[in-house]
PDB file of C-alpha atoms in Angstrom:
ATOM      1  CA  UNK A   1      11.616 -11.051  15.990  1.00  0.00           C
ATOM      2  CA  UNK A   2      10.987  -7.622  15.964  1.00  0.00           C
ATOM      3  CA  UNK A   3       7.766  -5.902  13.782  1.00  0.00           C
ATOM      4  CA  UNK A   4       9.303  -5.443  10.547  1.00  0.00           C
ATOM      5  CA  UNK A   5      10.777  -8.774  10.501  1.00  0.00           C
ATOM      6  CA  UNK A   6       7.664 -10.283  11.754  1.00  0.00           C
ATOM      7  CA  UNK A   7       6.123  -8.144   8.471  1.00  0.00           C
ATOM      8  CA  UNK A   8       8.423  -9.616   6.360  1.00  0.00           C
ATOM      9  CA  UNK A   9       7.574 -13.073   7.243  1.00  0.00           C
ATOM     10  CA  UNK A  10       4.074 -12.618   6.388  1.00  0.00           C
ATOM     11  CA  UNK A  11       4.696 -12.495   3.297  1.00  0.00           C
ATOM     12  CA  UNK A  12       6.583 -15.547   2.652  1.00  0.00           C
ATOM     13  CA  UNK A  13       5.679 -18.877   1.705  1.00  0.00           C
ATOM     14  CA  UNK A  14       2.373 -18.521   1.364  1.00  0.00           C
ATOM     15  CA  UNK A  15      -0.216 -20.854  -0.445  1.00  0.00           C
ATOM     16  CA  UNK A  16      -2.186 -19.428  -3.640  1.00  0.00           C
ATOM     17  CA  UNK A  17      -5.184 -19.757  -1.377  1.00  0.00           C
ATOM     18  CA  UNK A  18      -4.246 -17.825   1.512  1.00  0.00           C
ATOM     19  CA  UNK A  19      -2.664 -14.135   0.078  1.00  0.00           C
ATOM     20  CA  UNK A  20      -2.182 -11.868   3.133  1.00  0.00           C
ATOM     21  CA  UNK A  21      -5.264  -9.703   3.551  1.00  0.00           C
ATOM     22  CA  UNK A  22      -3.926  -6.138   4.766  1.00  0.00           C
ATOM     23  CA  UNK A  23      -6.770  -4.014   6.037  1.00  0.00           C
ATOM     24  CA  UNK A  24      -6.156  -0.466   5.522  1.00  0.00           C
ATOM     25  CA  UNK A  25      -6.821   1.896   8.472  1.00  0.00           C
ATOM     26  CA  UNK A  26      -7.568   5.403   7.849  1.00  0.00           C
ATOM     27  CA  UNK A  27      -7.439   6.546  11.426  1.00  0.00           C
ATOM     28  CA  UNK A  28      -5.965   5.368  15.290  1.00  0.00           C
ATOM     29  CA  UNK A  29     -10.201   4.160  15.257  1.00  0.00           C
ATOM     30  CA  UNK A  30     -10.027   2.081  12.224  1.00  0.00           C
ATOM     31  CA  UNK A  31      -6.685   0.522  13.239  1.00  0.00           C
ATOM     32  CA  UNK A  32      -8.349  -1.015  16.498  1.00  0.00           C
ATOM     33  CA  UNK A  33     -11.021  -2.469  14.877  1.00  0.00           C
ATOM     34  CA  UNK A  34      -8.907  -4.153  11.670  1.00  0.00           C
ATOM     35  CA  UNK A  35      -6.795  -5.365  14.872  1.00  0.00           C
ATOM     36  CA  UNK A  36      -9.175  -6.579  17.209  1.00  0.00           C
ATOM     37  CA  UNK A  37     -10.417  -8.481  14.093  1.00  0.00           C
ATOM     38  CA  UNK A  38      -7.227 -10.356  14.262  1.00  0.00           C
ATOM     39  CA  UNK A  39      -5.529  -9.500  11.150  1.00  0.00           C
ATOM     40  CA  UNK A  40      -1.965  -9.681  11.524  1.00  0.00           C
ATOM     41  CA  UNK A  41      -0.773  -6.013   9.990  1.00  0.00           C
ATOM     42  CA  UNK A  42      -2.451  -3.582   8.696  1.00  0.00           C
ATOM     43  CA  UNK A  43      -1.254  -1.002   5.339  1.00  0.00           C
ATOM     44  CA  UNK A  44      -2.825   2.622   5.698  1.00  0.00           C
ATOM     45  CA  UNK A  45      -3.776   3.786   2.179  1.00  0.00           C
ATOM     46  CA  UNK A  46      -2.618   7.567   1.358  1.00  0.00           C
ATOM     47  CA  UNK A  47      -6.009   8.554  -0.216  1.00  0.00           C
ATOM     48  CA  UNK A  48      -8.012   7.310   3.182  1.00  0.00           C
ATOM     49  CA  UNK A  49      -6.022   9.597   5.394  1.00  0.00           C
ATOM     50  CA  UNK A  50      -6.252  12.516   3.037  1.00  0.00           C
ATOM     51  CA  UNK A  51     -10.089  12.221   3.293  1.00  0.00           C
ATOM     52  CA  UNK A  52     -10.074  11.991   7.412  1.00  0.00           C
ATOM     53  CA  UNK A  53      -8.053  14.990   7.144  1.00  0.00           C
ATOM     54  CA  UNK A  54     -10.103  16.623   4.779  1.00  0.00           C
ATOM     55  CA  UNK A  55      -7.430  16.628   1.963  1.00  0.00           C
ATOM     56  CA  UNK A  56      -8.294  15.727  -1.919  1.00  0.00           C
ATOM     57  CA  UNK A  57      -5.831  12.184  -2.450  1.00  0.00           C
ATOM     58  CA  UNK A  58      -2.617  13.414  -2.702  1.00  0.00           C
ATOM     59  CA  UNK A  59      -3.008  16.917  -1.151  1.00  0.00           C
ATOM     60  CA  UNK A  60      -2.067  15.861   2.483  1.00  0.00           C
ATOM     61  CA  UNK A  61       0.977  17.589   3.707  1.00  0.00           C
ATOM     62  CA  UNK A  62       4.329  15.466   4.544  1.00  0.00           C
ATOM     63  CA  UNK A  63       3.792  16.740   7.884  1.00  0.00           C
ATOM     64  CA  UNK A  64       0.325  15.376   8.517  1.00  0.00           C
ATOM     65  CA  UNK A  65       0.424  12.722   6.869  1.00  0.00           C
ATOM     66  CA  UNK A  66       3.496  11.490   9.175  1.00  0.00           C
ATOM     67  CA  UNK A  67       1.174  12.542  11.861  1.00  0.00           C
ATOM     68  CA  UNK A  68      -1.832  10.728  10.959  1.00  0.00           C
ATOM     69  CA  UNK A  69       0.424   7.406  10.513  1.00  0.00           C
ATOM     70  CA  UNK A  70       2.116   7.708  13.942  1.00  0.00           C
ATOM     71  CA  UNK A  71      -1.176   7.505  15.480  1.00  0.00           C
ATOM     72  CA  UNK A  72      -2.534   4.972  13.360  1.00  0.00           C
ATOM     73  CA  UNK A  73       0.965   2.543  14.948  1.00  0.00           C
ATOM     74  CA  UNK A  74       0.015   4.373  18.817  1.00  0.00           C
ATOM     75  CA  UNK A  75      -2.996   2.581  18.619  1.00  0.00           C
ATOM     76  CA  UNK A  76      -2.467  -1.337  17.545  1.00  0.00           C
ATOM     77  CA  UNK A  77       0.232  -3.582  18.441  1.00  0.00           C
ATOM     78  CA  UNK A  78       0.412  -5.571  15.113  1.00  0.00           C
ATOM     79  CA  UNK A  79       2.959  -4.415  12.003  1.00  0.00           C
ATOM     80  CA  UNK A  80       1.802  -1.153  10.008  1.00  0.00           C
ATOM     81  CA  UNK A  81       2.813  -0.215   6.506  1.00  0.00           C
ATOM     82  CA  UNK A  82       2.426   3.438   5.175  1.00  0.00           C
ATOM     83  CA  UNK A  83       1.743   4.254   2.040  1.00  0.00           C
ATOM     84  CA  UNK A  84       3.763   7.981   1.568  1.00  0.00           C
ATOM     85  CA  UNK A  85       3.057   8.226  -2.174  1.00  0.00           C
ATOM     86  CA  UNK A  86       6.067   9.278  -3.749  1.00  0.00           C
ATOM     87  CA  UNK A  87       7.867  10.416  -0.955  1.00  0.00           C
ATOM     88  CA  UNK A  88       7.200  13.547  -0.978  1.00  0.00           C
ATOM     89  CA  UNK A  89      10.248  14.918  -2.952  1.00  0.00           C
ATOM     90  CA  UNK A  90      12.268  14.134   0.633  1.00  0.00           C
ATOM     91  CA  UNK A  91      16.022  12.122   0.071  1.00  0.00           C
ATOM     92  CA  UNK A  92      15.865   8.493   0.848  1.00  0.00           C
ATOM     93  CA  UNK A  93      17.985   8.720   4.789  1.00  0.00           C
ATOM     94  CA  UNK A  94      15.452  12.044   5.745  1.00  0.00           C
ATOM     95  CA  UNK A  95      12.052   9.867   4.428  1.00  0.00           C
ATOM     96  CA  UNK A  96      13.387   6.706   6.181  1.00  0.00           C
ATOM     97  CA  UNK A  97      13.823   8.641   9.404  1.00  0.00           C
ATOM     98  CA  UNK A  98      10.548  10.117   9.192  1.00  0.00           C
ATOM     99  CA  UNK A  99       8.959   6.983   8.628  1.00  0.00           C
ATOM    100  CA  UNK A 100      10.884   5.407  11.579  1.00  0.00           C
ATOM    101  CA  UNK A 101       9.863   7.983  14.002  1.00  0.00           C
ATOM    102  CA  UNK A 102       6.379   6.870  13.312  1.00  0.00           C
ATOM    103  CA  UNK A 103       6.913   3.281  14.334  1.00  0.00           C
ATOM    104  CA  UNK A 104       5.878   1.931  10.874  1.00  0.00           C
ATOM    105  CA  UNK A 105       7.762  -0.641   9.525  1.00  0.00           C
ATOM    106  CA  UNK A 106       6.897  -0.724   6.061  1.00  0.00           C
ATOM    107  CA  UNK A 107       6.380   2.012   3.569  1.00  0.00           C
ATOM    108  CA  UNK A 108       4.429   2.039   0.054  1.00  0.00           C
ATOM    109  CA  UNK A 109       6.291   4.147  -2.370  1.00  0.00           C
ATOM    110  CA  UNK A 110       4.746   5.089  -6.000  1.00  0.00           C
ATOM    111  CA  UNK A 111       6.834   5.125  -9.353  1.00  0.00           C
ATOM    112  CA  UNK A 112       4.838   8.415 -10.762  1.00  0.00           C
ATOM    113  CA  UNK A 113       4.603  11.599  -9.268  1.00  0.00           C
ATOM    114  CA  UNK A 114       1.514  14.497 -10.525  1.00  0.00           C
ATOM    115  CA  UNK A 115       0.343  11.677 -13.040  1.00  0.00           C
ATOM    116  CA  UNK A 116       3.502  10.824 -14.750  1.00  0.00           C
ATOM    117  CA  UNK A 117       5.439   7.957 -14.509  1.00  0.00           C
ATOM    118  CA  UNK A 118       9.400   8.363 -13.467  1.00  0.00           C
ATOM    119  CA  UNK A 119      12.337   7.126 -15.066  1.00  0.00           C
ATOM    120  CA  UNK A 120      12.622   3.340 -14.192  1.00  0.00           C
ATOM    121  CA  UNK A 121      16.063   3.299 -13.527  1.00  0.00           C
ATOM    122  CA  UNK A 122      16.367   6.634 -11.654  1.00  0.00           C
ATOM    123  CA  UNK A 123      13.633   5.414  -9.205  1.00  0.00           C
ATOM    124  CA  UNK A 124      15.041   2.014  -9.155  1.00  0.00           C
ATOM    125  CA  UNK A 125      18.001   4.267  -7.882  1.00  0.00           C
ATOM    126  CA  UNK A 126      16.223   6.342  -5.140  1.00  0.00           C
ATOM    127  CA  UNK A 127      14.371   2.939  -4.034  1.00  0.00           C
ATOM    128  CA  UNK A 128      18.287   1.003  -3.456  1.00  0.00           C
ATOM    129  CA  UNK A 129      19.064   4.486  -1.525  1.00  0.00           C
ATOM    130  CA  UNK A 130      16.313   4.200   0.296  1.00  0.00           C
ATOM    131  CA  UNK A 131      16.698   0.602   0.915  1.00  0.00           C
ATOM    132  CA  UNK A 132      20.154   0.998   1.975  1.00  0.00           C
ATOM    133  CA  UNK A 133      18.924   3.583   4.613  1.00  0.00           C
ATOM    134  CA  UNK A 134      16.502   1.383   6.111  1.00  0.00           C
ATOM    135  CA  UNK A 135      18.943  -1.129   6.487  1.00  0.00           C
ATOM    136  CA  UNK A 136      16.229  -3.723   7.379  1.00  0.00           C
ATOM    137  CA  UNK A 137      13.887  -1.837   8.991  1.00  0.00           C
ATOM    138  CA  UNK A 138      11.488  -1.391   6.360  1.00  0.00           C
ATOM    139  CA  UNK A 139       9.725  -3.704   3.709  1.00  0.00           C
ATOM    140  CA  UNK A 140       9.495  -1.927   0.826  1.00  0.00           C
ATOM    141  CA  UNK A 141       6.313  -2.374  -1.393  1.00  0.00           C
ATOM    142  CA  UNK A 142       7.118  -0.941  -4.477  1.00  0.00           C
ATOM    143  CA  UNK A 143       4.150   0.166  -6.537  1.00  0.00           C
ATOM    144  CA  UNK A 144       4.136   0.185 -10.766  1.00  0.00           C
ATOM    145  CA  UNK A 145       2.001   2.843 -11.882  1.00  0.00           C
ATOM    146  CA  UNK A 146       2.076   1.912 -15.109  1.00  0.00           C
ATOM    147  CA  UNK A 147      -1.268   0.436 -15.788  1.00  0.00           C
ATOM    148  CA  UNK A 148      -2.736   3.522 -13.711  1.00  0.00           C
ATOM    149  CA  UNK A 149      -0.920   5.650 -16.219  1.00  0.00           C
ATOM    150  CA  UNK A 150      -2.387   4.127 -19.335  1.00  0.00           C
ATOM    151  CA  UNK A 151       0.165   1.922 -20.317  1.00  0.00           C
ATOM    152  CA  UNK A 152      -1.853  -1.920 -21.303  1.00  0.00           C
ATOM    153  CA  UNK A 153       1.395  -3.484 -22.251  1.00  0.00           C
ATOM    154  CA  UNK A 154       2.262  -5.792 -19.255  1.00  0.00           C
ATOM    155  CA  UNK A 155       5.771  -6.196 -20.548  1.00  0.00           C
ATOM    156  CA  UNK A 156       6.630  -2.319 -19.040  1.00  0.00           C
ATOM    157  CA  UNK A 157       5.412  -3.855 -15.879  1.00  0.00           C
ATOM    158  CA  UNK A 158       7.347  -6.615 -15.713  1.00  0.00           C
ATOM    159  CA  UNK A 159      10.707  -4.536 -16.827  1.00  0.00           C
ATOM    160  CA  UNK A 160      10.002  -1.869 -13.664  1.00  0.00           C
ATOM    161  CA  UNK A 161       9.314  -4.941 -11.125  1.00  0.00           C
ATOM    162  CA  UNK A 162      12.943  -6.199 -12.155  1.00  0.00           C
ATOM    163  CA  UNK A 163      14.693  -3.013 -11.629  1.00  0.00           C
ATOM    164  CA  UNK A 164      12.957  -2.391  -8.234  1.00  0.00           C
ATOM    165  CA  UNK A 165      13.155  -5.994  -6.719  1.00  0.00           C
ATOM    166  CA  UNK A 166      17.262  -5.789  -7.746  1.00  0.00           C
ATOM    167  CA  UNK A 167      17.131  -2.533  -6.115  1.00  0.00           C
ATOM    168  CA  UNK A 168      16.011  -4.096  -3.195  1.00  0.00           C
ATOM    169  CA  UNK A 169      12.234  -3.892  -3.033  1.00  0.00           C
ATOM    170  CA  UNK A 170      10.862  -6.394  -0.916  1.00  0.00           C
ATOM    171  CA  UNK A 171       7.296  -6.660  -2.632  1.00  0.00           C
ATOM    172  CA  UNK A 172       5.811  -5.356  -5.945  1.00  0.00           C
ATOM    173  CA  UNK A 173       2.674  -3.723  -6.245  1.00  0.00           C
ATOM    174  CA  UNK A 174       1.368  -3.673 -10.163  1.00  0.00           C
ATOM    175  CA  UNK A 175      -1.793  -1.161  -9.311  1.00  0.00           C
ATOM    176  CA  UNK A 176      -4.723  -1.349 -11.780  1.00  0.00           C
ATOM    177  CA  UNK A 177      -3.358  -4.816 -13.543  1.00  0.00           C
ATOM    178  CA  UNK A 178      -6.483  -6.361 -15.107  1.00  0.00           C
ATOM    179  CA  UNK A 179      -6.983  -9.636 -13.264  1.00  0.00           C
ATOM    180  CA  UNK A 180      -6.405 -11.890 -16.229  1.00  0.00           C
ATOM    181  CA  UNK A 181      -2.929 -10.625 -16.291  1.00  0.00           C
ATOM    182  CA  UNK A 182      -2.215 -11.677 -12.997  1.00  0.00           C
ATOM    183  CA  UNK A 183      -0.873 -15.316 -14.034  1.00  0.00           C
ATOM    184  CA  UNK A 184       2.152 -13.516 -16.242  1.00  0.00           C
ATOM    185  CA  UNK A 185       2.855 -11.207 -13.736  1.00  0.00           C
ATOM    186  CA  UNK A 186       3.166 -13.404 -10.974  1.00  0.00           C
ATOM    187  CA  UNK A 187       5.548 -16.208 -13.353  1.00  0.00           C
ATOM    188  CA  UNK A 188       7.764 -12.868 -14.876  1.00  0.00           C
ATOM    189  CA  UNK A 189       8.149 -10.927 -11.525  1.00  0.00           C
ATOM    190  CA  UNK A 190      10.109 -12.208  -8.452  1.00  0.00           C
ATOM    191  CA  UNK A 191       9.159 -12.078  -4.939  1.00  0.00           C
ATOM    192  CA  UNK A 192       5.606 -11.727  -3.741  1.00  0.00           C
ATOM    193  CA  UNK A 193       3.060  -9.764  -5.334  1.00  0.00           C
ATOM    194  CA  UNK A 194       0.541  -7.227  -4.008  1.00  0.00           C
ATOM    195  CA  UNK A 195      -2.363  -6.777  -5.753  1.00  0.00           C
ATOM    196  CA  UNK A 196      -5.847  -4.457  -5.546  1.00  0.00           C
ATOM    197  CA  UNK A 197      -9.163  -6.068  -4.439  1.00  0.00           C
ATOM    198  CA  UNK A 198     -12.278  -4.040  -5.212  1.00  0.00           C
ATOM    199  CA  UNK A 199     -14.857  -4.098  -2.372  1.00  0.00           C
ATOM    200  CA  UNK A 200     -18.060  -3.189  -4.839  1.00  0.00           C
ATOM    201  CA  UNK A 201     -18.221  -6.686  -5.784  1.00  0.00           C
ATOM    202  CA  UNK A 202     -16.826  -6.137  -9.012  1.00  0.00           C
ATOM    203  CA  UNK A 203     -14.041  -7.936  -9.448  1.00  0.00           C
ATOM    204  CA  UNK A 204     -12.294 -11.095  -8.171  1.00  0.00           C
ATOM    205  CA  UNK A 205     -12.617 -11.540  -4.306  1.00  0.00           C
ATOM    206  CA  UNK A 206      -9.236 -11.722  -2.013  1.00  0.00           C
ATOM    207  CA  UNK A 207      -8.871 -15.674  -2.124  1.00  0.00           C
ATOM    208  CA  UNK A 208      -9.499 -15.450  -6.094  1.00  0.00           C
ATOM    209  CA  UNK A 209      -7.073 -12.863  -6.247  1.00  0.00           C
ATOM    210  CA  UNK A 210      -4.862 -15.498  -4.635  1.00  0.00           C
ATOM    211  CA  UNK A 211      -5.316 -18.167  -6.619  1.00  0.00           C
ATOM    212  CA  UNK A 212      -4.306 -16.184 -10.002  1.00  0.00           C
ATOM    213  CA  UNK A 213      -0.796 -14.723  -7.805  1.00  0.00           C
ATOM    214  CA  UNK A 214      -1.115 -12.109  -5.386  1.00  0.00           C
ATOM    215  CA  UNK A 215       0.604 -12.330  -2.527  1.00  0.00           C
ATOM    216  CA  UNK A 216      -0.817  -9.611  -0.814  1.00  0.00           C
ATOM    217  CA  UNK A 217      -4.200  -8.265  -0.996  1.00  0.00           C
ATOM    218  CA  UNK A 218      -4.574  -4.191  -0.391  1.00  0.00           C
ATOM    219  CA  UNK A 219      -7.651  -2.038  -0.934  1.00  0.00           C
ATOM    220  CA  UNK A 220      -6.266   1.191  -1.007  1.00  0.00           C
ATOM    221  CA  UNK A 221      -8.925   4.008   0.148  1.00  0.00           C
ATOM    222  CA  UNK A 222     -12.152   1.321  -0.488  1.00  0.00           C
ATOM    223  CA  UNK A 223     -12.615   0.329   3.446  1.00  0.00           C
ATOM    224  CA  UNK A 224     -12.654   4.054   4.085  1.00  0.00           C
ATOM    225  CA  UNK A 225     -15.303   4.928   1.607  1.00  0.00           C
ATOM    226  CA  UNK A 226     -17.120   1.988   2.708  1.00  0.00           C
ATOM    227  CA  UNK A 227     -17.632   3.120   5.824  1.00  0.00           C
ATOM    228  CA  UNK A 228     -18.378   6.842   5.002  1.00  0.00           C
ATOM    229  CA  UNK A 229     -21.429   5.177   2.849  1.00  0.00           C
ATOM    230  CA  UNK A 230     -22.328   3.182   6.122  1.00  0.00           C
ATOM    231  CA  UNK A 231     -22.179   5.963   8.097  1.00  0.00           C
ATOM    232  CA  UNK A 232     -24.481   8.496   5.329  1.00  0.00           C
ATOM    233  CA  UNK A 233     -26.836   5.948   5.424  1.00  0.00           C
ATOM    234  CA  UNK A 234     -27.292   6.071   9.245  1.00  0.00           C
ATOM    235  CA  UNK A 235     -27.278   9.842   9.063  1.00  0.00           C
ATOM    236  CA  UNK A 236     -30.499   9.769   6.880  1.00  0.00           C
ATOM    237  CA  UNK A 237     -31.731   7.446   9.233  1.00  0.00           C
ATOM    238  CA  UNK A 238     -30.949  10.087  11.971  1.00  0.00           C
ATOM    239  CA  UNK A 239     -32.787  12.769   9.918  1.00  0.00           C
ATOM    240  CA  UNK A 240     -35.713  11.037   9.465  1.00  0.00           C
ATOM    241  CA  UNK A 241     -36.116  10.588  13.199  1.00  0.00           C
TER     242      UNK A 241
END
């Protein structure tokens, strides 16, 4: 079974109270220690590379942000995902190449680009292209913006999760969806569901998370942050010394 395969198979038939728990490395560093841990893939989050390269989220260039993932996969033997935002404006085949030459083997792609959410069935278009250029090689996590964007109504949620998954996406990621939503989404959408855990102790915890759907527990840019406030506080200490 080869990575992406072996990625795809986490995901699959698992019990309410087990979601997979993806860890999401920032840096080569952060990878070894989610690893060594024993977690069995990791997910780097866009925004947590942007700020270990000193970029505002979404300011990292293609180039680097490529970069930053292909050392992330150097480092670990277990599956990676990366999250590449919207794709960075590049056709399906060139973004799928770029993304293989890193040695991920799963990609996180966003359905709004500068704060605006796309045309449903155009992106549902661009994610079967990009599917098709994968051919396999990729699980696709395909992320709803649309309770990011403002938009409360689950229903729009639901009718952008169908277009994607028949496009081919192999997981759905509803960011932002209040918690006590979770139950509908996870009856009206198809295939497994990745959901947001907070890490400031407000908000369900992963195995709660769980038990009202997910699938597949991320934390975008929170480990990240979490350990930039670790590390200020033992800077103060260092001051004071």
């Amino acid at each position: 079974m080869n990575k992406a395969e072996a990625l795809r198979a986490l995901h699959l038939r698992r019990s309410p109270d087990d979601p997979l728990v993806l860890p999401g490395p920032w840096d080569a560093a952060s990878a070894r220690v989610f690893a060594d841990a024993g977690f069995p893939a990791l997910a780097t989050p866009s925004a947590g590379v942007a700020a270990s390269l000193g970029y505002a989220d979404g300011a990292t260039p293609p180039d680097e942000m490529f970069a930053a993932v292909a050392r992330i996969v150097r480092a670990v033997d277990v599956p990676v995902s990366a999250d590449v935002e919207d794709g960075y404006g590049l056709p399906p085949g060139e973004l799928v190449e770029r993304l293989l030459e890193t040695g991920a083997v799963g990609c996180n792609l966003e359905d709004s680009s500068d704060g605006v959410l796309k045309d449903p069935r155009e992106h549902a278009d661009w994610l079967a292209e990009v599917r098709s250029a994968a051919a396999g090689r990729l699980f696709v996590n395909a992320r709803v913006d649309t309770f990011l964007r403002g938009v409360t109504d689950p229903g729009e949620a639901v009718e952008r999760a169908a277009l994607y998954v028949a496009a081919g996406a192999d997981c759905v990621y509803p960011i932002g969806a209040p918690a006590e939503l979770l139950p509908r989404l996870r009856s009206d959408i198809r295939g497994p569901l990745n959901v947001f855990a907070r890490l400031d102790g407000d908000g369900p915890s992963p195995g709660e998370l769980g038990a009202l759907g997910a699938t597949r527990i991320t934390f975008g840019p929170g480990l990240q942050k979490w350990a930039a406030r670790a590390l200020h506080g033992m800077a103060e200490e260092l001051r004071k010394r």
